[in-house]
mmCIF file with all atom_site columns, C-alpha atoms in Angstrom:
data_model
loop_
_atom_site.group_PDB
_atom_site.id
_atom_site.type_symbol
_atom_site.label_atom_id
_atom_site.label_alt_id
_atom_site.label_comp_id
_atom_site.label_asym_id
_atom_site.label_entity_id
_atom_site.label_seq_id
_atom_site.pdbx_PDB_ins_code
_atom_site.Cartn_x
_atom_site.Cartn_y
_atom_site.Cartn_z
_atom_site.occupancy
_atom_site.B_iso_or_equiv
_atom_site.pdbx_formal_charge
_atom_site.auth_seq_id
_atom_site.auth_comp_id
_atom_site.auth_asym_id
_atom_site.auth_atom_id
_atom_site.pdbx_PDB_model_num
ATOM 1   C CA . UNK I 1 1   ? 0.000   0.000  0.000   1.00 0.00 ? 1   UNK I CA 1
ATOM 2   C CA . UNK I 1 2   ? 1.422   3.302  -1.291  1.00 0.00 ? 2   UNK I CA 1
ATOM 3   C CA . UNK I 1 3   ? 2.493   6.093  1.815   1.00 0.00 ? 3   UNK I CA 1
ATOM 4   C CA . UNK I 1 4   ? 0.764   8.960  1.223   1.00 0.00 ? 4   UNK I CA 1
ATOM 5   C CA . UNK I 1 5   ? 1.525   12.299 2.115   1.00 0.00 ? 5   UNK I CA 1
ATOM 6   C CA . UNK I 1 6   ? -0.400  14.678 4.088   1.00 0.00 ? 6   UNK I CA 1
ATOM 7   C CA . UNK I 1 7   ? 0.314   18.485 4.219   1.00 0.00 ? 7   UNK I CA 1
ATOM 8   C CA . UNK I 1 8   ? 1.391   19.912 7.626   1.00 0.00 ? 8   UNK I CA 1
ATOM 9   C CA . UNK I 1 9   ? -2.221  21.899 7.926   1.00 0.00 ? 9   UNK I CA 1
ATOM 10  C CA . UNK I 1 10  ? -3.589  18.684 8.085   1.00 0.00 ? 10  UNK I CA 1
ATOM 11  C CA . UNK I 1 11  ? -1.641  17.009 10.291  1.00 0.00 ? 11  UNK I CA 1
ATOM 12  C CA . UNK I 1 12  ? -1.756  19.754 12.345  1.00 0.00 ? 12  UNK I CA 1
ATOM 13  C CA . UNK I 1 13  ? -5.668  19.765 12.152  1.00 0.00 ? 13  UNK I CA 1
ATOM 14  C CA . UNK I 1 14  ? -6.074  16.596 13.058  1.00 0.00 ? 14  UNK I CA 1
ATOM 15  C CA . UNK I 1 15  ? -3.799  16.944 16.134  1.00 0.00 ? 15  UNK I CA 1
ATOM 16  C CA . UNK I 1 16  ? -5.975  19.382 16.831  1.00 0.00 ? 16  UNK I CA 1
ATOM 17  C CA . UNK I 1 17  ? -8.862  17.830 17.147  1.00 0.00 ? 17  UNK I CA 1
ATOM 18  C CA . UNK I 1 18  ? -7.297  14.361 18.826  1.00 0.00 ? 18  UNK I CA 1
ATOM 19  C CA . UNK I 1 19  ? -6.428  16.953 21.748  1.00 0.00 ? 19  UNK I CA 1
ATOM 20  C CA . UNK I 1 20  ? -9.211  18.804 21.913  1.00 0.00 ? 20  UNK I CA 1
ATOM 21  C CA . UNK I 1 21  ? -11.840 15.938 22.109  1.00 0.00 ? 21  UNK I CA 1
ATOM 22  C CA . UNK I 1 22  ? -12.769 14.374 25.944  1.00 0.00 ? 22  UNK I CA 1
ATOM 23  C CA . UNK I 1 23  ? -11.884 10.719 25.771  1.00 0.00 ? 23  UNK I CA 1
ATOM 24  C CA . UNK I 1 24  ? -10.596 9.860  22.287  1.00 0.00 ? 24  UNK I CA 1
ATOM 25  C CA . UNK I 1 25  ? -8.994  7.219  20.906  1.00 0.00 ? 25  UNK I CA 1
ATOM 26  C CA . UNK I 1 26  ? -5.925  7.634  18.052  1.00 0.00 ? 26  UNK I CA 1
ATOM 27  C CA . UNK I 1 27  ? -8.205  4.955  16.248  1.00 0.00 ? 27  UNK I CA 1
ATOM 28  C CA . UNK I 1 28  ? -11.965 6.956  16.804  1.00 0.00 ? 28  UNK I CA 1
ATOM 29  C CA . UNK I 1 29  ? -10.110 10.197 15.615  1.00 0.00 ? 29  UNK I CA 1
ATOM 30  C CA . UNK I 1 30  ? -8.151  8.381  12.561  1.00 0.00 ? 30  UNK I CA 1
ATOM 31  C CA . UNK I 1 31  ? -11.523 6.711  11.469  1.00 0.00 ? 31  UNK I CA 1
ATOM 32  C CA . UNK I 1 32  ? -12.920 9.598  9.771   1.00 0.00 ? 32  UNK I CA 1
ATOM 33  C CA . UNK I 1 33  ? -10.291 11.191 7.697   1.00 0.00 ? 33  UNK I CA 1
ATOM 34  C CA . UNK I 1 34  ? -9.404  8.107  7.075   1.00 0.00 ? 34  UNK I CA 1
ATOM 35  C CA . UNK I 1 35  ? -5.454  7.917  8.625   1.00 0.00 ? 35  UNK I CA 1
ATOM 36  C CA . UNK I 1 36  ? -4.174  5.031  10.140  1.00 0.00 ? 36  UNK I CA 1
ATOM 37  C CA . UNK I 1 37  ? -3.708  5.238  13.714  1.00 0.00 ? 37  UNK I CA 1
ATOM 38  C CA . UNK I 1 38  ? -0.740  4.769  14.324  1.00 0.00 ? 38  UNK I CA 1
ATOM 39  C CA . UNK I 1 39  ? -0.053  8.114  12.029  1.00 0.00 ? 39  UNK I CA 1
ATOM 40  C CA . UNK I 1 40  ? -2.189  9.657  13.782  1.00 0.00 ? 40  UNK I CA 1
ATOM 41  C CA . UNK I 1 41  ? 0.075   8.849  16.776  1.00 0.00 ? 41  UNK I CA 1
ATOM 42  C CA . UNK I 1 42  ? 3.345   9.453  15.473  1.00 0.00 ? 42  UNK I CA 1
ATOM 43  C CA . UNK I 1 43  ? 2.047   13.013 14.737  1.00 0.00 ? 43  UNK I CA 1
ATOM 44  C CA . UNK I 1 44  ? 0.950   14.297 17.814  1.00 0.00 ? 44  UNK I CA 1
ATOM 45  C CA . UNK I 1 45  ? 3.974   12.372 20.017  1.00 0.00 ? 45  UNK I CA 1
ATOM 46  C CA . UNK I 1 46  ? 5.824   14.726 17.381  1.00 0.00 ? 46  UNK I CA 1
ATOM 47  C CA . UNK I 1 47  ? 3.730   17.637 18.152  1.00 0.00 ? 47  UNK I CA 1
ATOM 48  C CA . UNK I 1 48  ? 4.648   17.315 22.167  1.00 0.00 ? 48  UNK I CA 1
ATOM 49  C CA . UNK I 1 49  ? 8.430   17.159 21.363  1.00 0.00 ? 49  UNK I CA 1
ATOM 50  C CA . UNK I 1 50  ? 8.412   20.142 19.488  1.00 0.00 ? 50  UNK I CA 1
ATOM 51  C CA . UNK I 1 51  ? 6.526   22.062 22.416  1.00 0.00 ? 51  UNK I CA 1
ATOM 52  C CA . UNK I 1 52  ? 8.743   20.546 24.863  1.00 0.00 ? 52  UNK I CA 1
ATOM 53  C CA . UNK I 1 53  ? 6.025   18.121 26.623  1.00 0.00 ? 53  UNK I CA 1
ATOM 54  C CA . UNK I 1 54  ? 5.787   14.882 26.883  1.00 0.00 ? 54  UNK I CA 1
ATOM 55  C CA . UNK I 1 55  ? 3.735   12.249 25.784  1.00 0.00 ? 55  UNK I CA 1
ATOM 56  C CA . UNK I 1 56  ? 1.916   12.238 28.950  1.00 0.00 ? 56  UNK I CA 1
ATOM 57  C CA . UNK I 1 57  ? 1.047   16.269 28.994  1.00 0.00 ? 57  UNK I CA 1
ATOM 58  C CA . UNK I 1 58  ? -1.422  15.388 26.343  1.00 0.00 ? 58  UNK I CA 1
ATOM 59  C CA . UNK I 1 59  ? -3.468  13.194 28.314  1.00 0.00 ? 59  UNK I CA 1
ATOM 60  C CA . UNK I 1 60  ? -3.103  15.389 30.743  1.00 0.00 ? 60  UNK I CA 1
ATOM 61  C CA . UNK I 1 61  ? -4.813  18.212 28.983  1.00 0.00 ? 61  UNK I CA 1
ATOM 62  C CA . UNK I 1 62  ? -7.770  15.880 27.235  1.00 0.00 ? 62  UNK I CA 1
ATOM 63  C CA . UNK I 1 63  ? -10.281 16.184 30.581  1.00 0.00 ? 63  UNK I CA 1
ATOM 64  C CA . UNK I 1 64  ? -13.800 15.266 29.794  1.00 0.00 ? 64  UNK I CA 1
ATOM 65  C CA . UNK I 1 65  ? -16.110 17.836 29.317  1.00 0.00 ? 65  UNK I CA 1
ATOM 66  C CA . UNK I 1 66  ? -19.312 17.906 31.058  1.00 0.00 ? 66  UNK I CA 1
ATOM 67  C CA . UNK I 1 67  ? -22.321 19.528 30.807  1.00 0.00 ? 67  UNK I CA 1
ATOM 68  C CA . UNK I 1 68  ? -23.273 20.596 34.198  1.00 0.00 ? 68  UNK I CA 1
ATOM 69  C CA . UNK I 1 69  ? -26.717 22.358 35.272  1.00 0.00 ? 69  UNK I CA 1
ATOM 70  C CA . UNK I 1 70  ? -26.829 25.783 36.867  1.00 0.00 ? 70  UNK I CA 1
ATOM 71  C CA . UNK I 1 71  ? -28.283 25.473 40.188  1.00 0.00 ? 71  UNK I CA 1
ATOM 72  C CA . UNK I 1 72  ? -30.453 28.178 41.430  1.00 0.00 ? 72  UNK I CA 1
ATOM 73  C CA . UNK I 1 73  ? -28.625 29.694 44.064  1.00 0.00 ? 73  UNK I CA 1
ATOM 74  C CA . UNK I 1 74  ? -29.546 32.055 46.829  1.00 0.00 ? 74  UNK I CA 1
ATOM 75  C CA . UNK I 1 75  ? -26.473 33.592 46.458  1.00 0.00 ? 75  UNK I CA 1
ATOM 76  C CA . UNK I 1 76  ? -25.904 36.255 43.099  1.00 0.00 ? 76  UNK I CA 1
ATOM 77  C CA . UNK I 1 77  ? -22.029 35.434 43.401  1.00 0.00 ? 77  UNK I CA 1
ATOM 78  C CA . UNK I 1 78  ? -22.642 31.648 43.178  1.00 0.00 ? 78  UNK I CA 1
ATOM 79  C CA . UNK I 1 79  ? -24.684 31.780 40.220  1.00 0.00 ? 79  UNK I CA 1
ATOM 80  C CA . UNK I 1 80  ? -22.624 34.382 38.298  1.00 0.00 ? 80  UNK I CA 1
ATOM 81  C CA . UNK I 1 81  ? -19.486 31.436 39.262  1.00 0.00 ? 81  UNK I CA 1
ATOM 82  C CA . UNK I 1 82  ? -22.267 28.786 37.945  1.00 0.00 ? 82  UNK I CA 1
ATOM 83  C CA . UNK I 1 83  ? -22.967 30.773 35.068  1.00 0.00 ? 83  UNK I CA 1
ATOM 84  C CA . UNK I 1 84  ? -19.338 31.646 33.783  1.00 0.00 ? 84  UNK I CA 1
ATOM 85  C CA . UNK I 1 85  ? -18.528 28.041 34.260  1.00 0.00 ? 85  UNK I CA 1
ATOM 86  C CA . UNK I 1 86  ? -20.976 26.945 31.954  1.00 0.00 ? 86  UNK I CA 1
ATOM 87  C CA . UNK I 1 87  ? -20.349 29.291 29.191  1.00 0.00 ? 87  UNK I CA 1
ATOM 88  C CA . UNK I 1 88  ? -16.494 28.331 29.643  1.00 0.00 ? 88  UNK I CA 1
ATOM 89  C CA . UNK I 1 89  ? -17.900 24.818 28.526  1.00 0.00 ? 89  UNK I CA 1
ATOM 90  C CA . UNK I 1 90  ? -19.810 25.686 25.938  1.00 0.00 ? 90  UNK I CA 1
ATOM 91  C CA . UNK I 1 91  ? -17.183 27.905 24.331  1.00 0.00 ? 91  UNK I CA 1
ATOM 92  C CA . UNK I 1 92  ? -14.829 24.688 24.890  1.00 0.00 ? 92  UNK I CA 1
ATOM 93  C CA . UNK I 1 93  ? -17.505 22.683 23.211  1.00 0.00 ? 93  UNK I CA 1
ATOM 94  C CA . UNK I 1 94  ? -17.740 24.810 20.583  1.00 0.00 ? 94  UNK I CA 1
ATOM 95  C CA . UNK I 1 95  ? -14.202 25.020 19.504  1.00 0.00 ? 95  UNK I CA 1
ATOM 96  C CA . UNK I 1 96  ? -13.920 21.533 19.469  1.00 0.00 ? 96  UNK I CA 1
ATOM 97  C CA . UNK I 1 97  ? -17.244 21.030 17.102  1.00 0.00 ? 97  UNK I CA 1
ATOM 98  C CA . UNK I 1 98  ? -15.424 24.192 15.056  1.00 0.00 ? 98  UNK I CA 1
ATOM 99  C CA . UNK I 1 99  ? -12.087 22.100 14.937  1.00 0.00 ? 99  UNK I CA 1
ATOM 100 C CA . UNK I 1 100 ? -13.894 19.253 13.999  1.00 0.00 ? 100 UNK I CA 1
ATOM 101 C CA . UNK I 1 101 ? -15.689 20.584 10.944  1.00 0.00 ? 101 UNK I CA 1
ATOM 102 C CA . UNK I 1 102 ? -12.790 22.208 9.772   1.00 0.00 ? 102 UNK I CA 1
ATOM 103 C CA . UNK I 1 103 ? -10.751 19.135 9.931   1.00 0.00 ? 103 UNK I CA 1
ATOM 104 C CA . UNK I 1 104 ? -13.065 16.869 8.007   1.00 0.00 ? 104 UNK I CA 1
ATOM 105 C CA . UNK I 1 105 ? -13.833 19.578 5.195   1.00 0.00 ? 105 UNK I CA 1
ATOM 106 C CA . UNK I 1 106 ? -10.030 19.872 4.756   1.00 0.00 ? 106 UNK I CA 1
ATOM 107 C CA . UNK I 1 107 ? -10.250 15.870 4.612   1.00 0.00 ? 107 UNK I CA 1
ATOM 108 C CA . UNK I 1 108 ? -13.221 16.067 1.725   1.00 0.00 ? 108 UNK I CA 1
ATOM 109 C CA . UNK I 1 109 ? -11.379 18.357 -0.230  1.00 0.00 ? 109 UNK I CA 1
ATOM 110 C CA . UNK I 1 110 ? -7.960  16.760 -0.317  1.00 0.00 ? 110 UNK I CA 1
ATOM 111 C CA . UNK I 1 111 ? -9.819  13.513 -0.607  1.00 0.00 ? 111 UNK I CA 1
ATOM 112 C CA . UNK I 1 112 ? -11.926 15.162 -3.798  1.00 0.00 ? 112 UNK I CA 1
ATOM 113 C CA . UNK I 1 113 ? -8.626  16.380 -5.075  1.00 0.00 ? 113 UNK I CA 1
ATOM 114 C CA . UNK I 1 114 ? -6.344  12.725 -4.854  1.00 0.00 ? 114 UNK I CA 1
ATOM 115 C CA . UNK I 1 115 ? -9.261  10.849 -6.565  1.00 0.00 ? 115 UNK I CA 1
ATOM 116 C CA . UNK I 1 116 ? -9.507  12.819 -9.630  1.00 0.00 ? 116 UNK I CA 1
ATOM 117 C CA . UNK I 1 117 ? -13.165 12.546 -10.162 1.00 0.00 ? 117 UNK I CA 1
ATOM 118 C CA . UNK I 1 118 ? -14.083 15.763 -11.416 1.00 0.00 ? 118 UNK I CA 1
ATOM 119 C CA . UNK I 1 119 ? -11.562 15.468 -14.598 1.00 0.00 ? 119 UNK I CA 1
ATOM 120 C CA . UNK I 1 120 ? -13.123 12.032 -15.500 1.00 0.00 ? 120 UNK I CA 1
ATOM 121 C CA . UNK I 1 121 ? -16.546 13.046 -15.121 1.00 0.00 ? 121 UNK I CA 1
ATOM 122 C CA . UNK I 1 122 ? -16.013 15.810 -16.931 1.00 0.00 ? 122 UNK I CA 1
ATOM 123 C CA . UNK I 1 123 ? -14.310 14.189 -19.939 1.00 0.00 ? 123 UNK I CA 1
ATOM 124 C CA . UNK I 1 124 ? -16.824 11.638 -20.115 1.00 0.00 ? 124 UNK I CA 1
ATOM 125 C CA . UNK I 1 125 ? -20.105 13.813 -20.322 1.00 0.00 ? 125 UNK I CA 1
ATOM 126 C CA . UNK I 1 126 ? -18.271 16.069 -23.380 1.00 0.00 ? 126 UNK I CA 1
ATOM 127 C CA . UNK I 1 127 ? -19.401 15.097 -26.810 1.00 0.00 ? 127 UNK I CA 1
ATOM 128 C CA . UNK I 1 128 ? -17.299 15.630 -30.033 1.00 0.00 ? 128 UNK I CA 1
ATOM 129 C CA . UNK I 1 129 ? -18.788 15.976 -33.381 1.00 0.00 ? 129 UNK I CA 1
ATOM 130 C CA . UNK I 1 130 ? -21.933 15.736 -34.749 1.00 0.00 ? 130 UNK I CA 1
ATOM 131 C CA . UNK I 1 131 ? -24.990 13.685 -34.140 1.00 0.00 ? 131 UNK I CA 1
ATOM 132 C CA . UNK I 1 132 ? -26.004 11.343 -36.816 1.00 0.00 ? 132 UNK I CA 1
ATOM 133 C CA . UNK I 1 133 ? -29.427 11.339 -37.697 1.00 0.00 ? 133 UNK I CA 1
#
């Protein structure tokens, strides 16, 4: 099977999102662009060298996200704490979901691009010459 060679926006998006997301897997993050996961490893071990962390700062970092529920509170200062803690976690959400999208439209169109469809499709729906009668 032939290696094929990803740009370093890519890689970098998908790093991206293997970091950002609560709980992944290298494998349930490399199933949908379609990298093997074991690249998808490789890069982001890479990516904590050349920050100067190691491989264990990036579990560190992935904590699972939870939606919590703002209790009423009696007092204003509590529920102002609540309330700024749950917009933190829906910006967080958010930017993941953003990431996310971003990464797989990258993967459609450099998918779309390697396959070549368009020119064939193309080529095969022009006529030349005339029609007989």
């Amino acid at each position: 099977m032939p290696m094929k060679d990803y740009s370093d926006e890519f890689k970098a998006d998908a790093v991206a999102l293997f970091e950002s997301t609560a709980g992944a897997t290298y494998k349930s993050i490399a199933v949908d662009p379609g990298i093997n996961r074991n690249t998808l490893r490789s890069w982001v071990l890479r990516d904590c060298e050349r920050r100067g962390a190691g491989p264990d700062a990036v579990r560190g970092t992935r904590t699972a996200v939870r939606p919590t529920q703002v209790m009423p509170s009696a007092e204003p200062d509590e529920r102002i704490r609540q309330l700024e803690a749950r917009v933190a976690e829906l910006e967080a959400s958010e930017r993941k979901l953003a990431t996310e999208q971003d990464t797989l439209l990258k993967a459609a169109k450099y998918f779309a691009g390697e396959t070549n469809w368009c020119g064939a499709a193309s080529s095969s729906l022009t006529t030349t010459g005339t029609p007989s009668r």
